[in-house]
Coordinates of C-alpha atoms in Angstrom, one line a residue:
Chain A
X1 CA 0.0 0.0 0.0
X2 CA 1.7 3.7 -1.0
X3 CA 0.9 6.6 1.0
X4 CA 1.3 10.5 0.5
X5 CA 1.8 12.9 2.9
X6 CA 1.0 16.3 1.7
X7 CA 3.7 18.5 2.3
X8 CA 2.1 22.2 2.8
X9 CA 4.2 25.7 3.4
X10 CA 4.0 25.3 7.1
X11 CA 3.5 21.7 8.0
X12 CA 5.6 20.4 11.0
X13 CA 4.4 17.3 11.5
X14 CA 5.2 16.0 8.1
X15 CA 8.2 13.8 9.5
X16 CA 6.2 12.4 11.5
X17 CA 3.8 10.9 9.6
X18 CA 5.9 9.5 7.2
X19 CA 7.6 7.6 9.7
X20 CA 4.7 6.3 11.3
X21 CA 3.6 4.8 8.3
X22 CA 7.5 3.6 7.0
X23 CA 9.1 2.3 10.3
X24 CA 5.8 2.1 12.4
X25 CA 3.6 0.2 9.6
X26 CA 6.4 -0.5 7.7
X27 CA 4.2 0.5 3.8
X28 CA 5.3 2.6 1.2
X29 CA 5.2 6.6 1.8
X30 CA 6.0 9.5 -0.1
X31 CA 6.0 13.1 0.2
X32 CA 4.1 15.4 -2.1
X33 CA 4.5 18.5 -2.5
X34 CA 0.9 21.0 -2.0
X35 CA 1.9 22.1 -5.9
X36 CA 1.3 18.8 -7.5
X37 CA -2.4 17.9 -9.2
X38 CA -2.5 14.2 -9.7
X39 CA -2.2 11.7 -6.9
X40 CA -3.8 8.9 -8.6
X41 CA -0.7 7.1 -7.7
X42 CA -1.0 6.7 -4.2
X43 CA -3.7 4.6 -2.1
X44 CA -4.4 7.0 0.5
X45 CA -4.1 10.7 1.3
X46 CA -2.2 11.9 4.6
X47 CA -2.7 15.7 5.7
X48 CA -0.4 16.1 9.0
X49 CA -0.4 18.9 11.7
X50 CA 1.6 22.1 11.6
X51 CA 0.7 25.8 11.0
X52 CA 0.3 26.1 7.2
X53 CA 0.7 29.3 5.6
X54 CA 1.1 30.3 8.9
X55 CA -2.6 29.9 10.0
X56 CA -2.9 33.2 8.4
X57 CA -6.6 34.2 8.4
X58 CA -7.7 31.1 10.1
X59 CA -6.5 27.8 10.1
X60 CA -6.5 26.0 7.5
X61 CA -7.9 28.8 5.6
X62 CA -5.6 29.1 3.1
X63 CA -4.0 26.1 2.4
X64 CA -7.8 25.0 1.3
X65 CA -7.1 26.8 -2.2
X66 CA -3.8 25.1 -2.4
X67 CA -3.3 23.2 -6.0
X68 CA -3.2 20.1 -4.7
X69 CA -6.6 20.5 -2.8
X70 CA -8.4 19.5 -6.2
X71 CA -6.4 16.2 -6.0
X72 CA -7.6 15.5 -2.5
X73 CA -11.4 16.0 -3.3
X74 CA -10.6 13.9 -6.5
X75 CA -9.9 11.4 -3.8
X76 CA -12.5 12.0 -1.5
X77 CA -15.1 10.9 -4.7
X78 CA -13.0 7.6 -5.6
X79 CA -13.5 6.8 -1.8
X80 CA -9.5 6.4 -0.9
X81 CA -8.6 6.3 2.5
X82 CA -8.1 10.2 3.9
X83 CA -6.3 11.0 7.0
X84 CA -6.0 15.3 8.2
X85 CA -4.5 15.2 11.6
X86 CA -4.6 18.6 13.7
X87 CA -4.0 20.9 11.2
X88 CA -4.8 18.3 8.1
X89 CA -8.1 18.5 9.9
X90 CA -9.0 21.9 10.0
X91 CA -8.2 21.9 6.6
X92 CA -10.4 19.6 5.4
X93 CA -13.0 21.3 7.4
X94 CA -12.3 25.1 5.6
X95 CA -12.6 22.4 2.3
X96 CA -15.7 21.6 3.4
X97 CA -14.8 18.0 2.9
X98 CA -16.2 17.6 6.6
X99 CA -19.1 19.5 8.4
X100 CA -18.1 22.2 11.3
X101 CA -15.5 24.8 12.1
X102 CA -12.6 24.8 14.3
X103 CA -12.5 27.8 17.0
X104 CA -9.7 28.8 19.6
X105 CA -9.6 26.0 22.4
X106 CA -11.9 27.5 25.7
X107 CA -9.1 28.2 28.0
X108 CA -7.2 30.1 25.0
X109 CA -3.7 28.0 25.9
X110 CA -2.0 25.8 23.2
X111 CA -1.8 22.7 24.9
X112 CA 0.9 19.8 24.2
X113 CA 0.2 16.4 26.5
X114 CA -1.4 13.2 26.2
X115 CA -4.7 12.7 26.1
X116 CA -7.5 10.0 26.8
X117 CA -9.6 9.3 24.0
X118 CA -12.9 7.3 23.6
X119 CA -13.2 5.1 20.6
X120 CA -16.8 5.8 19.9
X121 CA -17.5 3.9 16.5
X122 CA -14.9 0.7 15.9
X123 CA -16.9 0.0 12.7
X124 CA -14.6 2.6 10.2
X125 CA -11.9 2.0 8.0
X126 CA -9.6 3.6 10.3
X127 CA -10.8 2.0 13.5
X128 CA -11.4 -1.5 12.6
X129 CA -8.6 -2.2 15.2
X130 CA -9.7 -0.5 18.4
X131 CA -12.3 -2.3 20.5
X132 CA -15.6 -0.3 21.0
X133 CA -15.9 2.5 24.0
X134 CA -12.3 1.2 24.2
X135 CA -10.5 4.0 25.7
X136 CA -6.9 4.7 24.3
X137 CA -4.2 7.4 24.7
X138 CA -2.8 9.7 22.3
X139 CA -1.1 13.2 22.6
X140 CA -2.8 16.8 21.4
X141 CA -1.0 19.6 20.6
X142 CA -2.8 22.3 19.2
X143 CA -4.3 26.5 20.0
X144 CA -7.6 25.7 18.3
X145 CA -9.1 22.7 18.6
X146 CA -12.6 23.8 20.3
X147 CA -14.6 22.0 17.4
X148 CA -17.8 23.5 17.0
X149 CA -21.1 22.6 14.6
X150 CA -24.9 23.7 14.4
X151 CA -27.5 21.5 15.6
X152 CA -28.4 19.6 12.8
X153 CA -24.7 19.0 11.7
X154 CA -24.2 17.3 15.3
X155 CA -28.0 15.1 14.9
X156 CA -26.1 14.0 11.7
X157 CA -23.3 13.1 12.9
X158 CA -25.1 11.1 15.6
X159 CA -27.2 9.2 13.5
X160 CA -24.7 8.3 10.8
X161 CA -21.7 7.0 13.7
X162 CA -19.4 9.8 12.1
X163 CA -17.8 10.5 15.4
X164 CA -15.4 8.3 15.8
X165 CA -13.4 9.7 19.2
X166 CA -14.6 11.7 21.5
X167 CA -12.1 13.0 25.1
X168 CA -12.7 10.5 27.6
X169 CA -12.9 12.3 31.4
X170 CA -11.5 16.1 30.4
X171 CA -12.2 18.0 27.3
X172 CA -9.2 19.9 26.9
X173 CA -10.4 22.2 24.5
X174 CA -14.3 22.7 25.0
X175 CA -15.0 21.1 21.7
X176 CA -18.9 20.5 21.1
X177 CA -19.8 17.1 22.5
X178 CA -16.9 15.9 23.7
X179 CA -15.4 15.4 20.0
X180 CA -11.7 14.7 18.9
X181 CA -12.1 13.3 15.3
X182 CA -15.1 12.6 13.2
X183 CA -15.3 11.3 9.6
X184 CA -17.7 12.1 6.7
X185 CA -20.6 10.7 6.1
X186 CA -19.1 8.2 2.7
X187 CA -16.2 7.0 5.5
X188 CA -13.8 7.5 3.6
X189 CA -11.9 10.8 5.2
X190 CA -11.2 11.3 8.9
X191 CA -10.2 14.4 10.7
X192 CA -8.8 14.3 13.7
X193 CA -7.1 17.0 16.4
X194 CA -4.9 14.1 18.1
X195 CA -2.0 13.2 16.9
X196 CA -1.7 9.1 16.6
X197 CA 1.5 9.5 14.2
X198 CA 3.3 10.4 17.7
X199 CA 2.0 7.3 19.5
X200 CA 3.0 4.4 17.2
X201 CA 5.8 2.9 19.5
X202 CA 6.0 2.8 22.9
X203 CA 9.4 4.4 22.8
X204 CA 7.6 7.3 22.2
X205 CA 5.6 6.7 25.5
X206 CA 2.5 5.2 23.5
X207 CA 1.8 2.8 20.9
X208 CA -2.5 3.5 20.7
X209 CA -1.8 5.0 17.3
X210 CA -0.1 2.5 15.7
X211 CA -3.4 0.5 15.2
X212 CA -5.4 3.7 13.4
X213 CA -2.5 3.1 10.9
X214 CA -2.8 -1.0 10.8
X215 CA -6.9 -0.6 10.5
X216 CA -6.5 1.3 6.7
X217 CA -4.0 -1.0 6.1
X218 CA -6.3 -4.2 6.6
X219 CA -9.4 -2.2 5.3
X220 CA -7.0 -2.0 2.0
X221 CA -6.2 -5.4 1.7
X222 CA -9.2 -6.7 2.8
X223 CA -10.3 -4.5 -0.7
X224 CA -7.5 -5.0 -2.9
X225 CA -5.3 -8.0 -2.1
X226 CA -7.7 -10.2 -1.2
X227 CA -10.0 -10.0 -3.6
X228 CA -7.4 -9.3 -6.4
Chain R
X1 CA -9.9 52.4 -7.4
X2 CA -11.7 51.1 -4.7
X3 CA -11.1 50.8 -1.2
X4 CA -13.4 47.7 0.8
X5 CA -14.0 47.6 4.3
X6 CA -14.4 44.3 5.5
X7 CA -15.8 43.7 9.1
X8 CA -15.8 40.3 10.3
X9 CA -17.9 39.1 13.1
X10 CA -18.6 36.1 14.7
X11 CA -21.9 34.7 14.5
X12 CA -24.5 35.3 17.3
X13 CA -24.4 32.0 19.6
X14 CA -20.8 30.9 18.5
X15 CA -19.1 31.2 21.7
X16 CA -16.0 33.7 21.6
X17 CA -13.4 32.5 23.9
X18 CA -11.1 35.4 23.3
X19 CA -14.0 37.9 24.0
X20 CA -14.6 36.2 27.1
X21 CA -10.9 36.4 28.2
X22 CA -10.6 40.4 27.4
X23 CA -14.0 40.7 29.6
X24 CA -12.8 39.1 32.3
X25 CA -9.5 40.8 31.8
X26 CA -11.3 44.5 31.5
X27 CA -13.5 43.4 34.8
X28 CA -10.6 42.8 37.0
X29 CA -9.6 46.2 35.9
X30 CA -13.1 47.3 37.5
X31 CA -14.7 48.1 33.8
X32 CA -17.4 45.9 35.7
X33 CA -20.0 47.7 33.7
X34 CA -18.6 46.0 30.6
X35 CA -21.4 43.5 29.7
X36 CA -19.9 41.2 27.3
X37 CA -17.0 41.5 24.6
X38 CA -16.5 40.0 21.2
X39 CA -13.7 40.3 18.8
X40 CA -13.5 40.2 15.1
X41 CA -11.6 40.9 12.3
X42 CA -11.3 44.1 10.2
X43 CA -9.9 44.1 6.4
X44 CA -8.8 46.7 4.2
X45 CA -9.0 45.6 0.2
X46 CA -8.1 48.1 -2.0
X47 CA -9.8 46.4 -5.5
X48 CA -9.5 47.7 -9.2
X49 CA -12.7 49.4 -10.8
X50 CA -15.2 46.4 -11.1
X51 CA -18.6 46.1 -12.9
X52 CA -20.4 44.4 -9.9
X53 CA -17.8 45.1 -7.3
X54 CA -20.4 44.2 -4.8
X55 CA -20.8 40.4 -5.8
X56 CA -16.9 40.2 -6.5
X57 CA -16.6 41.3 -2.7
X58 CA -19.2 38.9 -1.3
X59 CA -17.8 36.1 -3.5
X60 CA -14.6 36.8 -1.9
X61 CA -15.9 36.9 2.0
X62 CA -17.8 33.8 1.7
X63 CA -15.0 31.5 -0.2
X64 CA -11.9 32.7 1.5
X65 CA -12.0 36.2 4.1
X66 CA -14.7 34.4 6.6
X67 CA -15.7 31.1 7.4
X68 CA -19.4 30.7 6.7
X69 CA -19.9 28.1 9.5
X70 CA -18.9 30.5 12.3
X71 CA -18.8 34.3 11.3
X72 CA -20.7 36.9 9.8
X73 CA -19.7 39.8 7.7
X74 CA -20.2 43.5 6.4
X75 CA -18.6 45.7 4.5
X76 CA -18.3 49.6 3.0
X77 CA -17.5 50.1 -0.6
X78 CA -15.7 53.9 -1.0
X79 CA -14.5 54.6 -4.1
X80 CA -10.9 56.0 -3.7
X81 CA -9.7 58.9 -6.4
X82 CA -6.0 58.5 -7.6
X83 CA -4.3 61.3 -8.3

């Protein structure tokens, strides 16, 4: 399986996430520039954390009317695997690839540290792995990441299992019901404020997001090897 | 030439954390009177002579200067003589 992490002016977590999918899932991963227009090569789409175009306007904001954007939505319709982490997801929710808006956390402090998280739906591509309501630890680090929707955004989200985690015990941001990542409504693309590419070996002091990694993984094979 | 003032607000309802820190900041320097406090964002464009300046400038706020989901938005059109 190849991955791409998009590579915007900006990102810092980039390294990261090409690591965790090299050493920690040991696949194929490249990095691709936020100029190029085709990724038909690659099997799914990574969008990492960082401050692109220095969250200049509002995060994310920007970056949305980046060439490659086109590409990703391109994706998005042939139903490839789509992962925005922190900044990767506010991104994709200035796209409008997901429902909502990102505002400043509550207590107006970036905050860096581990967090619990609920995983609420074990039925996605990207969650296969977990166990349901299991509860799992991964580390945050971001200045806005109070998510926030209308009403009937949230009753849809509800109703079609599109939140996958939620904060278990604290919210750390103030985020509307509880929620840390939530996908769309095809499957297919997942936004997420934590940050599992920095918890795939306990070395690092967790190993919880290693299996977000391995559950795209098997939900590929499972489509392409398998069958092929 | 044109010069666009662009005044953007957040949405009734949407919860303004900032806001709420400059209140309680502006209360503890006894501006108790001060009732609540929300903070936007103010934009200068300065824009060539357009036909429909009007829907070029709205087209603008609601694909890039705001966030649809969240804020709100007003602006003033003066036109600007060049010497």
């Amino acid at each position: 399986m190849k991955f791409a992490v998009v590579v915007f002016p900006g990102s810092n977590c980039d390294i990261d996430m090409f690591h965790a999918v090299q050493d920690g899932l040991g696949e194929e991963v490249e990095y691709v520039s936020h100029t190029t227009t085709d990724l038909t090569g690659y099997d799914a789409i990574l969008l990492p954390g960082g401050f692109s175009y220095g969250d200049y306007l509002r995060t994310g904001a920007i970056a949305q009317f980046s060439p490659i954007m086109a590409a990703v939505k391109e994706a998005v319709e042939q139903g490839k695997p789509i992962l925005g982490v922190c900044n990767g997801f506010q991104i994709l929710l200035e796209s409008g690839i997901l429902p909502g808006a990102m505002k400043r956390n509550e207590h107006l402090k970036f905050l860096c540290q581990n967090v619990q998280l609920k995983v609420v739906n074990n039925e996605s591509m990207f969650t296969s792995r977990y166990e349901k309501e299991e509860i799992i630890t991964i580390p945050i680090a971001h200045g806005e990441g109070n998510y926030d929707c209308d009403q009937e955004t949230l009753d849809q989200l509800k109703k079609n299992n599109q939140i996958l985690f939620q904060y278990e015990g604290v919210n750390p941001n103030g985020s509307k019901e509880n929620i840390a990542g939530i996908m769309n409504k095809s499957g297919n693309v997942l936004g997420m404020m934590p940050h599992p590419e920095r918890a795939v070996d306990s070395l690092l002091g967790c190993a919880d997001g290693l299996r977000l990694f391995q559950s795209i993984l098997t939900y590929w094979r499972e489509k392409h090897v398998i069958t092929s | 030439m044109y010069k666009v003032k662009v005044f953007v607000t957040l949405k009734n309802g949407v919860l303004d954390p900032q806001g709420k820190a400059v209140k309680g900041a502006l209360h503890s320097m006894e501006y108790t009177a001060v009732h609540d406090v929300r903070i936007g964002k103010y934009m200068e464009l300065e824009i060539e002579q357009l036909d429909n300046i009007e829907k070029t400038v709205e087209e603008m706020c609601h694909r890039l200067l705001t966030n649809p989901v969240m804020e709100d938005y007003r602006y003033e059109v003066e036109e600007v003589i060049t010497p």
